[in-house]
mmCIF file of C-alpha atoms and ligand atoms in Angstrom:
data_model
loop_
_atom_site.group_PDB
_atom_site.id
_atom_site.type_symbol
_atom_site.label_atom_id
_atom_site.label_comp_id
_atom_site.label_asym_id
_atom_site.label_seq_id
_atom_site.Cartn_x
_atom_site.Cartn_y
_atom_site.Cartn_z
ATOM 1 C CA MET S 36 -18.357 2.408 14.082
ATOM 2 C CA SER S 37 -15.212 4.031 12.684
ATOM 3 C CA VAL S 38 -11.915 2.538 11.599
ATOM 4 C CA ARG S 39 -8.737 4.395 10.748
ATOM 5 C CA VAL S 40 -6.944 2.398 8.082
ATOM 6 C CA PRO S 41 -3.355 3.098 7.066
ATOM 7 C CA ALA S 42 -1.795 3.403 3.626
ATOM 8 C CA LYS S 43 0.834 0.818 2.721
ATOM 9 C CA ILE S 44 4.197 1.158 1.080
ATOM 10 C CA ASN S 45 6.357 -1.594 -0.430
ATOM 11 C CA LEU S 46 9.988 -1.668 0.694
ATOM 12 C CA VAL S 47 10.604 -4.435 -1.824
ATOM 13 C CA LEU S 48 8.298 -5.503 -4.636
ATOM 14 C CA SER S 49 9.728 -8.371 -6.658
ATOM 15 C CA VAL S 50 7.516 -9.421 -9.562
ATOM 16 C CA GLY S 51 7.521 -12.786 -11.359
ATOM 17 C CA PRO S 52 6.131 -13.510 -14.822
ATOM 18 C CA LEU S 53 2.478 -13.075 -15.813
ATOM 19 C CA ARG S 54 0.352 -16.030 -14.608
ATOM 20 C CA PRO S 55 -2.416 -17.634 -16.656
ATOM 21 C CA ASP S 56 -5.010 -15.984 -14.357
ATOM 22 C CA GLY S 57 -3.800 -12.482 -15.294
ATOM 23 C CA PHE S 58 -1.940 -11.862 -12.031
ATOM 24 C CA HIS S 59 1.784 -11.943 -11.284
ATOM 25 C CA ASP S 60 3.407 -13.837 -8.464
ATOM 26 C CA VAL S 61 5.104 -11.316 -6.225
ATOM 27 C CA ALA S 62 7.291 -11.271 -3.144
ATOM 28 C CA THR S 63 6.871 -8.006 -1.316
ATOM 29 C CA LEU S 64 7.686 -6.387 1.981
ATOM 30 C CA PHE S 65 4.656 -4.337 2.998
ATOM 31 C CA GLN S 66 4.706 -1.709 5.686
ATOM 32 C CA ALA S 67 1.639 0.244 6.820
ATOM 33 C CA VAL S 68 2.384 3.934 7.443
ATOM 34 C CA SER S 69 0.659 6.678 9.411
ATOM 35 C CA LEU S 70 -1.354 8.189 6.571
ATOM 36 C CA TYR S 71 -4.954 7.161 7.142
ATOM 37 C CA ASP S 72 -8.368 6.994 5.567
ATOM 38 C CA GLU S 73 -11.250 6.843 8.025
ATOM 39 C CA VAL S 74 -14.160 4.523 7.302
ATOM 40 C CA THR S 75 -17.377 4.982 9.281
ATOM 41 C CA ALA S 76 -20.230 2.466 9.046
ATOM 42 C CA SER S 77 -23.669 3.223 10.439
ATOM 43 C CA PRO S 78 -27.020 1.447 10.071
ATOM 44 C CA ALA S 79 -29.088 2.580 7.065
ATOM 45 C CA ALA S 80 -32.064 1.438 4.994
ATOM 46 C CA ASP S 81 -29.735 0.252 2.252
ATOM 47 C CA LEU S 82 -26.120 0.434 1.120
ATOM 48 C CA ARG S 83 -24.959 4.003 0.589
ATOM 49 C CA VAL S 84 -21.457 5.473 0.210
ATOM 50 C CA THR S 85 -20.473 9.084 0.886
ATOM 51 C CA LEU S 86 -17.042 10.655 0.549
ATOM 52 C CA SER S 87 -15.064 13.498 2.065
ATOM 53 C CA GLY S 88 -11.441 14.610 2.284
ATOM 54 C CA PRO S 89 -8.821 15.845 -0.157
ATOM 55 C CA HIS S 90 -8.667 12.652 -2.234
ATOM 56 C CA THR S 91 -12.125 11.875 -3.615
ATOM 57 C CA ALA S 92 -11.587 12.703 -7.311
ATOM 58 C CA GLY S 93 -12.173 9.576 -9.374
ATOM 59 C CA VAL S 94 -13.572 7.627 -6.417
ATOM 60 C CA THR S 95 -16.995 6.113 -7.108
ATOM 61 C CA SER S 96 -19.744 6.289 -4.496
ATOM 62 C CA ASP S 97 -21.873 3.499 -5.957
ATOM 63 C CA ALA S 98 -21.758 -0.295 -5.707
ATOM 64 C CA SER S 99 -18.509 -0.396 -7.712
ATOM 65 C CA ASN S 100 -16.542 1.176 -4.853
ATOM 66 C CA LEU S 101 -14.294 -1.530 -3.384
ATOM 67 C CA ALA S 102 -15.466 -0.664 0.153
ATOM 68 C CA ALA S 103 -19.106 -1.123 -0.934
ATOM 69 C CA ARG S 104 -18.148 -4.459 -2.496
ATOM 70 C CA ALA S 105 -16.525 -5.399 0.807
ATOM 71 C CA VAL S 106 -19.788 -4.691 2.667
ATOM 72 C CA VAL S 107 -21.748 -6.795 0.157
ATOM 73 C CA ALA S 108 -19.251 -9.688 0.408
ATOM 74 C CA LEU S 109 -19.316 -9.615 4.225
ATOM 75 C CA ALA S 110 -23.120 -9.348 4.361
ATOM 76 C CA ARG S 111 -23.411 -12.357 2.050
ATOM 77 C CA ARG S 112 -21.081 -14.335 4.269
ATOM 78 C CA ALA S 113 -23.086 -13.325 7.349
ATOM 79 C CA GLY S 114 -26.428 -14.014 5.626
ATOM 80 C CA ARG S 115 -27.764 -10.494 6.081
ATOM 81 C CA GLU S 116 -28.582 -7.398 4.046
ATOM 82 C CA PRO S 117 -25.744 -4.923 3.361
ATOM 83 C CA ALA S 118 -27.835 -2.129 4.894
ATOM 84 C CA VAL S 119 -25.103 0.323 5.844
ATOM 85 C CA HIS S 120 -24.164 3.919 5.286
ATOM 86 C CA LEU S 121 -20.435 3.931 4.636
ATOM 87 C CA HIS S 122 -18.614 7.216 4.911
ATOM 88 C CA LEU S 123 -15.046 7.355 3.567
ATOM 89 C CA ASP S 124 -12.872 10.250 4.689
ATOM 90 C CA LYS S 125 -10.007 9.991 2.234
ATOM 91 C CA LEU S 126 -6.540 11.298 3.066
ATOM 92 C CA ILE S 127 -4.718 8.579 1.093
ATOM 93 C CA PRO S 128 -4.096 9.566 -2.550
ATOM 94 C CA VAL S 129 -6.162 7.602 -5.073
ATOM 95 C CA ALA S 130 -4.479 5.205 -7.549
ATOM 96 C CA GLY S 131 -1.182 6.191 -5.945
ATOM 97 C CA GLY S 132 0.425 2.831 -5.178
ATOM 98 C CA LEU S 133 -0.546 3.243 -1.518
ATOM 99 C CA ALA S 134 -3.521 0.831 -1.547
ATOM 100 C CA GLY S 135 -6.011 3.488 -0.441
ATOM 101 C CA GLY S 136 -8.951 1.645 -2.012
ATOM 102 C CA SER S 137 -7.813 -1.576 -0.353
ATOM 103 C CA ALA S 138 -7.540 0.286 2.965
ATOM 104 C CA ASP S 139 -11.146 1.463 2.597
ATOM 105 C CA ALA S 140 -12.289 -2.088 1.846
ATOM 106 C CA ALA S 141 -10.422 -3.436 4.881
ATOM 107 C CA GLY S 142 -11.885 -0.648 7.023
ATOM 108 C CA ALA S 143 -15.383 -1.484 5.796
ATOM 109 C CA LEU S 144 -14.869 -5.154 6.731
ATOM 110 C CA LEU S 145 -13.638 -4.284 10.237
ATOM 111 C CA ALA S 146 -16.327 -1.646 10.824
ATOM 112 C CA CYS S 147 -19.218 -3.844 9.646
ATOM 113 C CA ASP S 148 -17.901 -6.867 11.540
ATOM 114 C CA ARG S 149 -18.132 -4.762 14.720
ATOM 115 C CA LEU S 150 -21.336 -2.942 13.776
ATOM 116 C CA TRP S 151 -23.135 -6.214 13.093
ATOM 117 C CA GLY S 152 -21.556 -7.972 16.093
ATOM 118 C CA LEU S 153 -20.260 -10.770 13.872
ATOM 119 C CA GLY S 154 -16.972 -11.264 15.696
ATOM 120 C CA LEU S 155 -15.488 -13.083 12.703
ATOM 121 C CA ALA S 156 -12.017 -14.548 13.147
ATOM 122 C CA ARG S 157 -9.222 -12.597 11.453
ATOM 123 C CA SER S 158 -8.686 -15.560 9.129
ATOM 124 C CA ASP S 159 -12.343 -15.399 7.986
ATOM 125 C CA LEU S 160 -12.087 -11.662 7.387
ATOM 126 C CA ALA S 161 -8.805 -12.280 5.533
ATOM 127 C CA ASP S 162 -10.595 -14.753 3.217
ATOM 128 C CA VAL S 163 -13.204 -12.139 2.338
ATOM 129 C CA ALA S 164 -10.411 -9.558 1.955
ATOM 130 C CA ALA S 165 -8.459 -11.763 -0.481
ATOM 131 C CA SER S 166 -11.573 -12.163 -2.639
ATOM 132 C CA LEU S 167 -11.685 -8.361 -3.032
ATOM 133 C CA GLY S 168 -8.105 -7.582 -4.080
ATOM 134 C CA SER S 169 -4.469 -8.557 -3.670
ATOM 135 C CA ASP S 170 -3.654 -5.763 -1.177
ATOM 136 C CA VAL S 171 -6.798 -5.968 0.989
ATOM 137 C CA PRO S 172 -5.527 -8.734 3.335
ATOM 138 C CA PHE S 173 -2.473 -6.638 4.225
ATOM 139 C CA ALA S 174 -4.644 -3.556 4.749
ATOM 140 C CA LEU S 175 -6.590 -5.611 7.318
ATOM 141 C CA LEU S 176 -3.424 -6.763 9.069
ATOM 142 C CA GLY S 177 -1.288 -3.602 9.050
ATOM 143 C CA GLY S 178 2.177 -3.525 10.591
ATOM 144 C CA THR S 179 4.965 -5.024 8.502
ATOM 145 C CA ALA S 180 4.663 -8.268 6.561
ATOM 146 C CA VAL S 181 6.064 -10.292 3.711
ATOM 147 C CA GLY S 182 3.439 -10.847 1.035
ATOM 148 C CA THR S 183 3.624 -13.673 -1.505
ATOM 149 C CA GLY S 184 1.281 -15.227 -4.059
ATOM 150 C CA ARG S 185 -0.363 -12.198 -5.655
ATOM 151 C CA GLY S 186 0.338 -10.354 -2.381
ATOM 152 C CA GLU S 187 -2.467 -11.906 -0.345
ATOM 153 C CA ARG S 188 -0.423 -14.552 1.503
ATOM 154 C CA LEU S 189 1.095 -12.797 4.501
ATOM 155 C CA ARG S 190 3.777 -13.461 7.061
ATOM 156 C CA PRO S 191 4.070 -10.735 9.707
ATOM 157 C CA VAL S 192 7.576 -9.400 10.324
ATOM 158 C CA SER S 193 8.539 -7.865 13.637
ATOM 159 C CA VAL S 194 10.367 -4.586 13.414
ATOM 160 C CA VAL S 195 12.420 -3.243 16.303
ATOM 161 C CA ARG S 196 12.120 0.467 15.559
ATOM 162 C CA GLU S 197 9.829 2.924 13.877
ATOM 163 C CA LEU S 198 10.940 4.068 10.457
ATOM 164 C CA HIS S 199 10.505 7.672 9.314
ATOM 165 C CA TRP S 200 9.306 7.966 5.744
ATOM 166 C CA VAL S 201 8.321 10.749 3.420
ATOM 167 C CA VAL S 202 5.456 9.929 1.095
ATOM 168 C CA ALA S 203 5.890 12.085 -2.023
ATOM 169 C CA VAL S 204 2.594 12.366 -3.894
ATOM 170 C CA ALA S 205 2.532 12.950 -7.659
ATOM 171 C CA ALA S 206 -0.260 14.561 -9.666
ATOM 172 C CA GLY S 207 -2.813 12.049 -10.936
ATOM 173 C CA GLY S 208 -2.750 8.301 -10.509
ATOM 174 C CA LEU S 209 -1.397 5.260 -12.304
ATOM 175 C CA SER S 210 -3.484 2.200 -13.094
ATOM 176 C CA THR S 211 -2.095 -0.936 -11.456
ATOM 177 C CA PRO S 212 -2.903 -3.271 -14.405
ATOM 178 C CA VAL S 213 -1.384 -0.760 -16.848
ATOM 179 C CA VAL S 214 1.898 -0.642 -14.882
ATOM 180 C CA PHE S 215 2.078 -4.452 -14.580
ATOM 181 C CA GLY S 216 1.297 -4.649 -18.324
ATOM 182 C CA ARG S 217 4.101 -2.218 -19.135
ATOM 183 C CA LEU S 218 6.509 -4.362 -17.106
ATOM 184 C CA ASP S 219 5.475 -7.411 -19.174
ATOM 185 C CA ASP S 220 5.956 -5.433 -22.402
ATOM 186 C CA LEU S 221 9.398 -4.179 -21.347
ATOM 187 C CA ARG S 222 10.444 -7.680 -20.308
ATOM 188 C CA ALA S 223 9.206 -9.120 -23.605
ATOM 189 C CA ALA S 224 11.152 -6.476 -25.530
ATOM 190 C CA ALA S 225 14.320 -7.001 -23.476
ATOM 191 C CA PRO S 226 14.280 -10.403 -21.784
ATOM 192 C CA ASP S 227 17.496 -9.568 -19.935
ATOM 193 C CA THR S 228 15.810 -6.599 -18.163
ATOM 194 C CA SER S 229 16.194 -8.187 -14.751
ATOM 195 C CA VAL S 230 19.905 -8.726 -15.356
ATOM 196 C CA ALA S 231 20.257 -5.110 -16.504
ATOM 197 C CA ALA S 232 18.265 -3.942 -13.464
ATOM 198 C CA ARG S 233 20.581 -5.893 -11.178
ATOM 199 C CA ALA S 234 23.602 -4.341 -12.824
ATOM 200 C CA ALA S 235 22.095 -0.866 -12.451
ATOM 201 C CA SER S 236 20.996 -1.240 -8.857
ATOM 202 C CA THR S 237 22.763 -3.068 -6.084
ATOM 203 C CA ALA S 238 19.379 -3.431 -4.363
ATOM 204 C CA ALA S 239 17.807 -5.449 -7.198
ATOM 205 C CA PRO S 240 17.548 -8.983 -5.812
ATOM 206 C CA ASP S 241 18.505 -12.093 -7.745
ATOM 207 C CA THR S 242 15.109 -13.309 -8.958
ATOM 208 C CA SER S 243 16.392 -16.155 -11.138
ATOM 209 C CA SER S 244 14.488 -18.629 -8.947
ATOM 210 C CA GLY S 245 11.348 -16.479 -8.575
ATOM 211 C CA PRO S 246 10.345 -13.268 -6.814
ATOM 212 C CA VAL S 247 12.050 -12.785 -3.486
ATOM 213 C CA VAL S 248 12.318 -10.469 -0.478
ATOM 214 C CA PRO S 249 16.067 -10.514 0.276
ATOM 215 C CA GLN S 250 17.078 -11.933 3.644
ATOM 216 C CA VAL S 251 19.448 -8.966 4.063
ATOM 217 C CA LEU S 252 16.390 -6.647 4.220
ATOM 218 C CA LEU S 253 14.672 -8.869 6.803
ATOM 219 C CA ASP S 254 17.895 -8.872 8.841
ATOM 220 C CA ALA S 255 18.122 -5.078 8.606
ATOM 221 C CA LEU S 256 14.508 -4.744 9.804
ATOM 222 C CA ARG S 257 15.204 -7.115 12.682
ATOM 223 C CA ASP S 258 18.305 -5.091 13.620
ATOM 224 C CA GLY S 259 16.639 -1.689 13.120
ATOM 225 C CA ASP S 260 19.436 -0.698 10.736
ATOM 226 C CA ALA S 261 17.808 2.134 8.763
ATOM 227 C CA THR S 262 20.878 2.663 6.552
ATOM 228 C CA ALA S 263 20.832 -0.983 5.453
ATOM 229 C CA ILE S 264 17.041 -0.844 4.975
ATOM 230 C CA GLY S 265 17.441 2.229 2.766
ATOM 231 C CA ALA S 266 20.038 0.450 0.627
ATOM 232 C CA GLN S 267 17.672 -2.497 0.059
ATOM 233 C CA LEU S 268 14.622 -0.593 -1.225
ATOM 234 C CA HIS S 269 13.686 -2.060 -4.593
ATOM 235 C CA ASN S 270 10.590 -2.241 -6.777
ATOM 236 C CA ASP S 271 10.363 -4.126 -10.085
ATOM 237 C CA LEU S 272 7.418 -1.862 -11.000
ATOM 238 C CA GLN S 273 9.645 1.225 -10.775
ATOM 239 C CA VAL S 274 11.032 0.789 -14.304
ATOM 240 C CA PRO S 275 7.562 0.638 -15.948
ATOM 241 C CA ALA S 276 6.229 3.400 -13.645
ATOM 242 C CA LEU S 277 9.130 5.676 -14.672
ATOM 243 C CA ASP S 278 8.603 4.674 -18.290
ATOM 244 C CA LEU S 279 5.004 5.908 -17.984
ATOM 245 C CA ARG S 280 5.848 8.910 -15.783
ATOM 246 C CA PRO S 281 9.510 9.920 -16.414
ATOM 247 C CA GLU S 282 9.197 13.025 -14.198
ATOM 248 C CA LEU S 283 9.111 10.785 -11.098
ATOM 249 C CA ALA S 284 12.873 10.310 -11.537
ATOM 250 C CA THR S 285 13.355 13.948 -10.478
ATOM 251 C CA THR S 286 11.559 13.288 -7.169
ATOM 252 C CA LEU S 287 13.728 10.242 -6.481
ATOM 253 C CA ALA S 288 16.904 12.160 -7.407
ATOM 254 C CA ALA S 289 15.883 15.023 -5.116
ATOM 255 C CA ALA S 290 15.311 12.600 -2.237
ATOM 256 C CA ARG S 291 18.855 11.277 -2.693
ATOM 257 C CA ARG S 292 20.239 14.811 -2.859
ATOM 258 C CA LEU S 293 18.391 15.677 0.348
ATOM 259 C CA GLY S 294 20.108 12.815 2.160
ATOM 260 C CA ALA S 295 17.403 10.133 2.073
ATOM 261 C CA LEU S 296 18.715 6.696 3.085
ATOM 262 C CA GLY S 297 16.856 5.350 0.061
ATOM 263 C CA GLY S 298 13.949 6.146 -2.212
ATOM 264 C CA VAL S 299 11.618 4.037 -4.327
ATOM 265 C CA VAL S 300 8.316 4.113 -6.178
ATOM 266 C CA SER S 301 5.612 2.625 -3.944
ATOM 267 C CA GLY S 302 3.641 -0.259 -5.477
ATOM 268 C CA SER S 303 2.542 0.650 -8.990
ATOM 269 C CA GLY S 304 3.192 4.348 -8.294
ATOM 270 C CA PRO S 305 3.178 7.194 -8.946
ATOM 271 C CA THR S 306 3.769 7.901 -5.226
ATOM 272 C CA CYS S 307 7.440 7.745 -4.238
ATOM 273 C CA VAL S 308 8.667 7.083 -0.717
ATOM 274 C CA ALA S 309 11.952 8.160 0.813
ATOM 275 C CA LEU S 310 13.461 6.849 4.037
ATOM 276 C CA ALA S 311 14.659 9.524 6.445
ATOM 277 C CA ARG S 312 17.219 9.187 9.229
ATOM 278 C CA ASP S 313 14.814 10.406 11.929
ATOM 279 C CA ALA S 314 11.706 12.538 12.493
ATOM 280 C CA ALA S 315 13.512 15.876 12.045
ATOM 281 C CA HIS S 316 15.142 14.695 8.812
ATOM 282 C CA ALA S 317 11.740 13.482 7.563
ATOM 283 C CA ASP S 318 10.311 16.992 8.097
ATOM 284 C CA ASP S 319 13.260 18.539 6.204
ATOM 285 C CA LEU S 320 13.008 15.963 3.438
ATOM 286 C CA ALA S 321 9.262 16.585 3.068
ATOM 287 C CA ALA S 322 9.855 20.349 2.886
ATOM 288 C CA GLY S 323 12.544 19.846 0.217
ATOM 289 C CA LEU S 324 10.444 17.438 -1.847
ATOM 290 C CA ARG S 325 7.464 19.832 -1.819
ATOM 291 C CA ARG S 326 9.630 22.195 -3.895
ATOM 292 C CA GLU S 327 10.047 19.540 -6.610
ATOM 293 C CA PRO S 328 7.877 20.077 -9.692
ATOM 294 C CA ALA S 329 6.690 16.447 -9.876
ATOM 295 C CA CYS S 330 5.715 16.354 -6.205
ATOM 296 C CA VAL S 331 2.312 17.863 -5.362
ATOM 297 C CA ALA S 332 2.361 16.961 -1.650
ATOM 298 C CA ALA S 333 4.799 15.327 0.756
ATOM 299 C CA HIS S 334 3.839 13.749 4.085
ATOM 300 C CA ALA S 335 6.277 12.826 6.849
ATOM 301 C CA VAL S 336 4.907 9.556 8.260
ATOM 302 C CA VAL S 337 6.049 6.646 10.421
ATOM 303 C CA GLY S 338 5.769 2.922 9.949
ATOM 304 C CA PRO S 339 4.652 0.423 11.001
ATOM 305 C CA ALA S 340 1.051 1.530 11.614
ATOM 306 C CA ALA S 341 -2.038 -0.570 12.331
ATOM 307 C CA PRO S 342 -5.780 -0.284 11.684
ATOM 308 C CA LEU S 343 -7.614 1.252 14.642
ATOM 309 C CA VAL S 344 -11.309 0.576 15.351
ATOM 310 C CA THR S 345 -13.161 3.164 17.427
ATOM 311 C CA PRO S 346 -16.864 3.432 18.270
ATOM 312 C CA ASP S 347 -18.154 6.269 16.107
ATOM 313 C CA GLY S 348 -17.923 9.600 17.915
ATOM 314 C CA ALA S 349 -15.413 8.442 20.518
ATOM 315 C CA PRO S 350 -12.206 10.432 20.842
ATOM 316 C CA ARG S 351 -9.548 8.916 18.602
ATOM 317 C CA SER S 352 -6.058 8.416 19.819
ATOM 318 C CA ALA S 353 -3.106 8.425 17.434
HETATM 319 O O1 LIG H 51 -5.768 -7.592 -6.942
HETATM 320 P P1 LIG H 51 -6.097 -6.287 -7.580
HETATM 321 O O2 LIG H 51 -7.560 -6.185 -7.948
HETATM 322 O O3 LIG H 51 -5.636 -5.113 -6.785
HETATM 323 O O4 LIG H 51 -5.290 -6.244 -8.927
HETATM 324 C C1 LIG H 51 -5.563 -5.301 -9.935
HETATM 325 C C2 LIG H 51 -4.819 -5.710 -11.179
HETATM 326 O O5 LIG H 51 -3.410 -5.551 -10.997
HETATM 327 C C3 LIG H 51 -4.996 -7.160 -11.592
HETATM 328 O O6 LIG H 51 -6.146 -7.326 -12.384
HETATM 329 C C4 LIG H 51 -3.727 -7.413 -12.385
HETATM 330 O O7 LIG H 51 -3.810 -6.870 -13.671
HETATM 331 C C5 LIG H 51 -2.701 -6.603 -11.626
HETATM 332 N N1 LIG H 51 -1.992 -7.398 -10.617
HETATM 333 C C6 LIG H 51 -1.073 -8.335 -11.041
HETATM 334 N N2 LIG H 51 -0.406 -9.102 -10.112
HETATM 335 C C7 LIG H 51 -0.612 -8.925 -8.800
HETATM 336 C C8 LIG H 51 -1.528 -7.960 -8.332
HETATM 337 C C9 LIG H 51 -2.215 -7.210 -9.285
HETATM 338 O O8 LIG H 51 -0.855 -8.498 -12.238
HETATM 339 N N3 LIG H 51 0.068 -9.666 -7.917
#
C-alpha cells in the first residue's frame, strides 16, 4: 500500500508566547503543495524502515523515525503488532520547514490503516497524528487549512484557484525547537519585537490579542486574489530563521526582484517559498532562484495538494 504525501508551506505563521508545556500557541495558514514523499507499507516479520530518494541524509531508519513511531502508535491503538516494512521515498527536504517527517508519519498512518483493513475514521487517525507531532494532523488532511493550538487543531479553508509556488531549498536544515527558542530569546531581548515587525512589514498581523491568521488573507484565498495573498505572507519565525541563517535574505530579495507576488520562510525554515503569478512565471522564478548562492534547489509546485493512497504497484496519477 503506497501513499503520496505532500509537503506543507505556511502562508501565515503567527506565534504566541512560550507555553508551560514547551510549545507555543500558533495561528497558521497551512497549504499542502505538490512536492511529495512516497510511503509504502508492506507486511513483514517486524517493523523495518528503508529509505530512498535525494533527501535521506540525517533521516533515521530505526524506531526513532517519526513514521516508525506512527506505525507503533497505530498498531497499539488497533491492538496488533507493528509488523510492517515501511519504505520512504523522500523528495521533501529534511528539517526544511516543509514538514517532511510529519508527511511520512501521516503517510504511514494512512498506508497501515488500509493495509490492516482498519478503516479508522479520519478523526481517530487525527488523534493518533496529533500525539506524534504538531504538523502531522495537517499532513493527514492536506489541502488548505487554518491551524491553531500548537498547529494540530484544523479548520479546512476552501480555495477557489490553484496557487503557483516556488519552493527554494537551502543547504542543510534548521531545528524547529532551536528556531522557536531563538524567537523567544529575541522577544525577551526586545519585548517590542512584534511592534517593530509590524512597522517593518505591512503583512505582520496585529497579534496583541494572540496569534492570528488575518481575515484579509482568508478573503483573498476565497476570492483567488493571488496579488493580495502574496502581500499577506508572514511568518513570525522568519526573524529568528534569518538570525540563524542570514544568507536566506538573499533568496527572498531575489524572489522579489524576479517579480514574486510575495516570499516568506516556510515554517521554521530554512526553505523559502515565493508566490508566482502563474505556471510560466513559477518556472522562470525557479530558474532565477537556482542561480542564487543560498538556494541549492528550486521546485515549481502548486497548492493545494492532497495525500493520495494507491495500492502498491498500481499506476499513480498526479
Ligand atoms: O510538535 P513537534 O514535535 O513538531 O514540535 C517540535 C518542537 O518544536 C517542540 O518540542 C517545540 O520546541 C517546538 N514547537 C513549539 N510550538 C509549536 C510547535 C512546535 O514550540 N506550536
